[in-house]
Amino acid sequence: MSKTIAVIGAGAGLGQAVARRFGREGFGVALVARTEAKVTALADELRAEGIDAAAFACDVADRVALKRTIAAITERFGRIDVVEFAPTGLDWMGRVTSAVELTVESLEYLLDLLVRAPIELFGAVLPDMLARGDGALLMGTGGSASVAYPQMSNIGIAMAAARSYLLNLNAALADTGVYAGLLQVGGGIAGSDAIREYGKNAVPGALIDPADLAQTYWDMYIKRDRFDEFVAPAPN
């Protein structure tokens, strides 16, 4: 039985690159994103390349809908071996709040999207992974999970909380055969939905090739020798 990766929060940049990288290794690919037309087009693109891919429309911040989607993916592919959770920048870039303007209300959606949703998601797939003694839970965040970006304070708080959750999960899963790892992206991603929407000037500095990020994920998945990896743009 071939393995399956569920790419949650799939977009044209990182998500599609991850799907393509794992798909080349024979994984079936479940793509999950909020907009049905977009995620269907991404799946069609992968199928044209010979990858077994299926599209699932779901608002990943909706924990009830996300749990239903996980059940649908399991029904379609038989099981889920790897979950990659990295909502696109379009899901959060328009909600940026600086440290001096931070309010409790400005955190709510981001906590739903970046903390509560992955806790619900990983909790749904963990029992089967633990029973098999194999699996991987991968998450992607921006660099503000561990580096100060005062102009993105609310996002940084949510991402830091997500990092703490995954760090503890990584330790708790030691010697179980299930791996939890975090990819921190310290810059804009070339070809991503956010860059297409907001333009390159929305993210200072050079852009990162999503294929390089996908390869980092693959290396973390295979080696399982570190909790996280911080990837920044190559110097000009």
CSV table of C-alpha atoms in Angstrom, one decimal:
chain,number,residue,atom,x,y,z
A,1,MET,CA,0.0,0.0,0.0
A,2,SER,CA,1.5,3.4,-1.0
A,3,LYS,CA,1.9,6.1,1.6
A,4,THR,CA,-0.2,9.2,1.7
A,5,ILE,CA,0.6,12.8,2.6
A,6,ALA,CA,-2.1,15.3,3.5
A,7,VAL,CA,-1.1,18.9,2.6
A,8,ILE,CA,-3.2,21.1,4.7
A,9,GLY,CA,-3.5,24.8,3.7
A,10,ALA,CA,-2.2,24.0,0.2
A,11,GLY,CA,-1.2,26.8,-2.1
A,12,ALA,CA,0.7,27.4,-5.3
A,13,GLY,CA,4.0,27.9,-3.5
A,14,LEU,CA,5.1,25.7,-0.6
A,15,GLY,CA,2.1,23.4,-0.5
A,16,GLN,CA,2.3,22.4,-4.2
A,17,ALA,CA,6.1,22.0,-3.9
A,18,VAL,CA,5.7,19.7,-0.9
A,19,ALA,CA,3.0,17.7,-2.7
A,20,ARG,CA,5.2,17.4,-5.8
A,21,ARG,CA,8.3,16.3,-3.8
A,22,PHE,CA,6.5,13.6,-1.8
A,23,GLY,CA,4.5,12.6,-4.9
A,24,ARG,CA,7.8,11.9,-6.7
A,25,GLU,CA,8.5,9.4,-4.0
A,26,GLY,CA,5.3,7.5,-4.7
A,27,PHE,CA,3.1,9.2,-2.1
A,28,GLY,CA,-0.6,9.7,-2.8
A,29,VAL,CA,-1.4,13.4,-2.2
A,30,ALA,CA,-4.5,14.9,-0.5
A,31,LEU,CA,-4.6,18.7,-1.0
A,32,VAL,CA,-6.7,20.8,1.4
A,33,ALA,CA,-7.5,24.5,1.0
A,34,ARG,CA,-10.4,26.8,1.5
A,35,THR,CA,-11.2,27.6,-2.2
A,36,GLU,CA,-12.5,24.6,-4.1
A,37,ALA,CA,-11.5,25.9,-7.6
A,38,LYS,CA,-8.0,26.6,-6.5
A,39,VAL,CA,-7.3,23.3,-4.7
A,40,THR,CA,-8.9,21.4,-7.6
A,41,ALA,CA,-6.6,23.1,-10.1
A,42,LEU,CA,-3.6,22.2,-7.9
A,43,ALA,CA,-4.7,18.6,-7.8
A,44,ASP,CA,-5.3,18.5,-11.6
A,45,GLU,CA,-1.8,19.8,-12.1
A,46,LEU,CA,-0.3,17.0,-10.0
A,47,ARG,CA,-2.4,14.3,-11.7
A,48,ALA,CA,-1.1,15.6,-15.1
A,49,GLU,CA,2.4,14.8,-13.7
A,50,GLY,CA,1.4,11.2,-12.8
A,51,ILE,CA,0.9,11.8,-9.1
A,52,ASP,CA,-2.2,10.3,-7.4
A,53,ALA,CA,-3.8,13.5,-6.0
A,54,ALA,CA,-7.2,14.5,-4.7
A,55,ALA,CA,-8.6,17.9,-3.7
A,56,PHE,CA,-10.6,18.7,-0.6
A,57,ALA,CA,-12.1,22.1,0.0
A,58,CYS,CA,-12.1,23.1,3.7
A,59,ASP,CA,-11.5,26.2,5.8
A,60,VAL,CA,-8.6,24.9,7.8
A,61,ALA,CA,-9.4,27.3,10.7
A,62,ASP,CA,-12.8,25.5,11.1
A,63,ARG,CA,-11.8,22.6,13.4
A,64,VAL,CA,-15.1,20.7,12.9
A,65,ALA,CA,-14.8,20.9,9.1
A,66,LEU,CA,-11.2,20.0,9.3
A,67,LYS,CA,-11.9,16.8,11.2
A,68,ARG,CA,-14.6,15.8,8.7
A,69,THR,CA,-12.0,16.4,5.9
A,70,ILE,CA,-9.5,14.1,7.6
A,71,ALA,CA,-12.1,11.4,7.7
A,72,ALA,CA,-12.8,11.9,3.9
A,73,ILE,CA,-9.1,11.8,3.1
A,74,THR,CA,-8.7,8.5,5.1
A,75,GLU,CA,-11.7,7.1,3.2
A,76,ARG,CA,-10.2,8.1,-0.2
A,77,PHE,CA,-6.6,6.9,0.4
A,78,GLY,CA,-7.0,4.3,3.2
A,79,ARG,CA,-4.7,6.0,5.7
A,80,ILE,CA,-2.6,9.1,6.3
A,81,ASP,CA,1.1,8.7,6.8
A,82,VAL,CA,2.3,12.3,6.8
A,83,VAL,CA,0.5,15.5,7.5
A,84,GLU,CA,2.0,18.8,6.4
A,85,PHE,CA,0.2,21.9,7.9
A,86,ALA,CA,1.2,25.3,6.6
A,87,PRO,CA,-1.7,27.7,5.8
A,88,THR,CA,-0.9,30.1,3.0
A,89,GLY,CA,0.0,33.7,3.6
A,90,LEU,CA,-3.4,34.7,2.2
A,91,ASP,CA,-5.0,33.2,5.3
A,92,TRP,CA,-3.2,35.6,7.6
A,93,MET,CA,-1.3,38.4,5.9
A,94,GLY,CA,-4.3,40.7,5.8
A,95,ARG,CA,-4.6,40.4,9.6
A,96,VAL,CA,-1.2,41.7,10.6
A,97,THR,CA,-1.1,43.8,13.8
A,98,SER,CA,2.0,45.4,15.3
A,99,ALA,CA,3.1,45.0,18.9
A,100,VAL,CA,2.0,48.5,19.9
A,101,GLU,CA,-1.5,48.0,18.3
A,102,LEU,CA,-2.0,44.5,19.6
A,103,THR,CA,-5.4,43.6,21.0
A,104,VAL,CA,-6.9,40.4,22.3
A,105,GLU,CA,-9.3,40.4,19.5
A,106,SER,CA,-6.5,40.5,16.9
A,107,LEU,CA,-5.3,37.2,18.1
A,108,GLU,CA,-8.5,35.1,17.9
A,109,TYR,CA,-8.5,34.1,14.3
A,110,LEU,CA,-4.8,33.4,14.2
A,111,LEU,CA,-5.0,31.2,17.3
A,112,ASP,CA,-7.8,29.3,15.6
A,113,LEU,CA,-5.8,28.9,12.4
A,114,LEU,CA,-2.3,28.3,13.8
A,115,VAL,CA,-2.8,26.7,17.2
A,116,ARG,CA,-6.2,25.2,17.7
A,117,ALA,CA,-6.5,23.8,14.2
A,118,PRO,CA,-3.2,21.9,14.2
A,119,ILE,CA,-3.9,20.5,17.7
A,120,GLU,CA,-7.2,19.2,16.4
A,121,LEU,CA,-5.6,18.0,13.2
A,122,PHE,CA,-2.7,16.1,14.7
A,123,GLY,CA,-4.9,14.7,17.5
A,124,ALA,CA,-7.1,13.2,14.8
A,125,VAL,CA,-4.4,11.4,13.0
A,126,LEU,CA,-2.0,10.5,15.8
A,127,PRO,CA,-3.9,7.4,17.2
A,128,ASP,CA,-3.5,5.5,13.9
A,129,MET,CA,0.1,6.6,13.4
A,130,LEU,CA,1.0,5.4,17.0
A,131,ALA,CA,-0.8,2.1,16.4
A,132,ARG,CA,1.3,1.6,13.3
A,133,GLY,CA,4.5,2.9,14.9
A,134,ASP,CA,5.1,5.2,11.9
A,135,GLY,CA,4.1,8.6,10.7
A,136,ALA,CA,5.1,12.2,10.6
A,137,LEU,CA,3.5,15.5,11.6
A,138,LEU,CA,5.1,18.5,9.8
A,139,MET,CA,4.3,22.1,10.3
A,140,GLY,CA,5.5,25.3,8.5
A,141,THR,CA,5.5,28.7,10.1
A,142,GLY,CA,7.0,32.1,9.4
A,143,GLY,CA,10.2,33.1,11.1
A,144,SER,CA,8.3,35.1,13.6
A,145,ALA,CA,7.8,31.9,15.5
A,146,SER,CA,11.2,32.5,17.0
A,147,VAL,CA,12.5,35.9,15.7
A,148,ALA,CA,11.1,39.3,16.7
A,149,TYR,CA,9.1,41.0,13.9
A,150,PRO,CA,7.3,43.8,15.9
A,151,GLN,CA,5.2,44.7,12.9
A,152,MET,CA,3.7,41.2,12.9
A,153,SER,CA,3.2,40.7,16.6
A,154,ASN,CA,-0.1,38.9,16.6
A,155,ILE,CA,1.1,36.4,14.0
A,156,GLY,CA,4.4,35.9,15.9
A,157,ILE,CA,2.5,35.1,19.1
A,158,ALA,CA,0.3,32.5,17.4
A,159,MET,CA,3.3,31.0,15.6
A,160,ALA,CA,5.4,30.9,18.7
A,161,ALA,CA,2.6,29.1,20.5
A,162,ALA,CA,2.4,26.6,17.6
A,163,ARG,CA,6.1,26.1,17.8
A,164,SER,CA,5.9,25.4,21.5
A,165,TYR,CA,3.1,22.8,21.0
A,166,LEU,CA,5.1,21.0,18.3
A,167,LEU,CA,8.3,21.1,20.3
A,168,ASN,CA,6.6,19.3,23.2
A,169,LEU,CA,4.9,16.9,20.8
A,170,ASN,CA,8.3,16.1,19.2
A,171,ALA,CA,9.6,15.2,22.7
A,172,ALA,CA,6.5,13.2,23.7
A,173,LEU,CA,6.7,11.1,20.5
A,174,ALA,CA,10.4,10.1,20.9
A,175,ASP,CA,10.9,6.4,20.3
A,176,THR,CA,7.3,5.9,19.1
A,177,GLY,CA,8.1,5.9,15.3
A,178,VAL,CA,6.1,9.1,14.8
A,179,TYR,CA,8.0,12.3,14.1
A,180,ALA,CA,7.0,15.9,14.6
A,181,GLY,CA,9.0,18.6,13.0
A,182,LEU,CA,8.8,22.3,12.2
A,183,LEU,CA,10.0,24.3,9.2
A,184,GLN,CA,10.4,28.0,9.8
A,185,VAL,CA,10.4,30.1,6.7
A,186,GLY,CA,12.3,33.4,7.2
A,187,GLY,CA,11.2,35.1,4.0
A,188,GLY,CA,8.7,35.3,1.2
A,189,ILE,CA,8.1,32.2,-1.0
A,190,ALA,CA,8.5,32.5,-4.8
A,191,GLY,CA,5.3,31.8,-6.7
A,192,SER,CA,3.2,31.7,-3.5
A,193,ASP,CA,-0.4,32.9,-3.3
A,194,ALA,CA,0.6,35.7,-0.9
A,195,ILE,CA,3.3,37.0,-3.2
A,196,ARG,CA,0.9,36.9,-6.2
A,197,GLU,CA,-1.7,38.8,-4.2
A,198,TYR,CA,0.5,41.4,-2.4
A,199,GLY,CA,3.5,41.6,-4.6
A,200,LYS,CA,7.2,41.0,-3.9
A,201,ASN,CA,7.5,44.3,-2.1
A,202,ALA,CA,5.1,43.0,0.7
A,203,VAL,CA,8.0,40.8,1.9
A,204,PRO,CA,11.4,42.4,2.2
A,205,GLY,CA,14.5,40.6,0.8
A,206,ALA,CA,15.0,37.9,-1.7
A,207,LEU,CA,12.4,35.1,-2.2
A,208,ILE,CA,12.9,31.5,-1.3
A,209,ASP,CA,12.4,28.7,-3.9
A,210,PRO,CA,9.6,26.5,-2.6
A,211,ALA,CA,11.3,23.5,-4.1
A,212,ASP,CA,14.2,24.1,-1.6
A,213,LEU,CA,11.7,24.2,1.3
A,214,ALA,CA,10.0,21.0,0.1
A,215,GLN,CA,13.4,19.3,-0.1
A,216,THR,CA,14.1,20.5,3.5
A,217,TYR,CA,10.8,18.9,4.6
A,218,TRP,CA,11.7,15.7,2.8
A,219,ASP,CA,15.2,15.6,4.5
A,220,MET,CA,13.6,16.2,7.9
A,221,TYR,CA,11.1,13.4,7.3
A,222,ILE,CA,13.7,10.9,6.2
A,223,LYS,CA,16.4,11.7,8.8
A,224,ARG,CA,14.2,12.7,11.8
A,225,ASP,CA,17.4,14.1,13.4
A,226,ARG,CA,16.2,17.5,14.5
A,227,PHE,CA,13.1,19.2,15.6
A,228,ASP,CA,13.1,22.3,13.4
A,229,GLU,CA,14.9,24.0,10.6
A,230,PHE,CA,15.0,27.7,9.8
A,231,VAL,CA,15.3,28.6,6.1
A,232,ALA,CA,16.2,32.1,5.0
A,233,PRO,CA,16.7,33.5,1.5
A,234,ALA,CA,20.1,33.0,0.1
A,235,PRO,CA,22.2,36.2,0.2
A,236,ASN,CA,22.4,38.2,-3.0
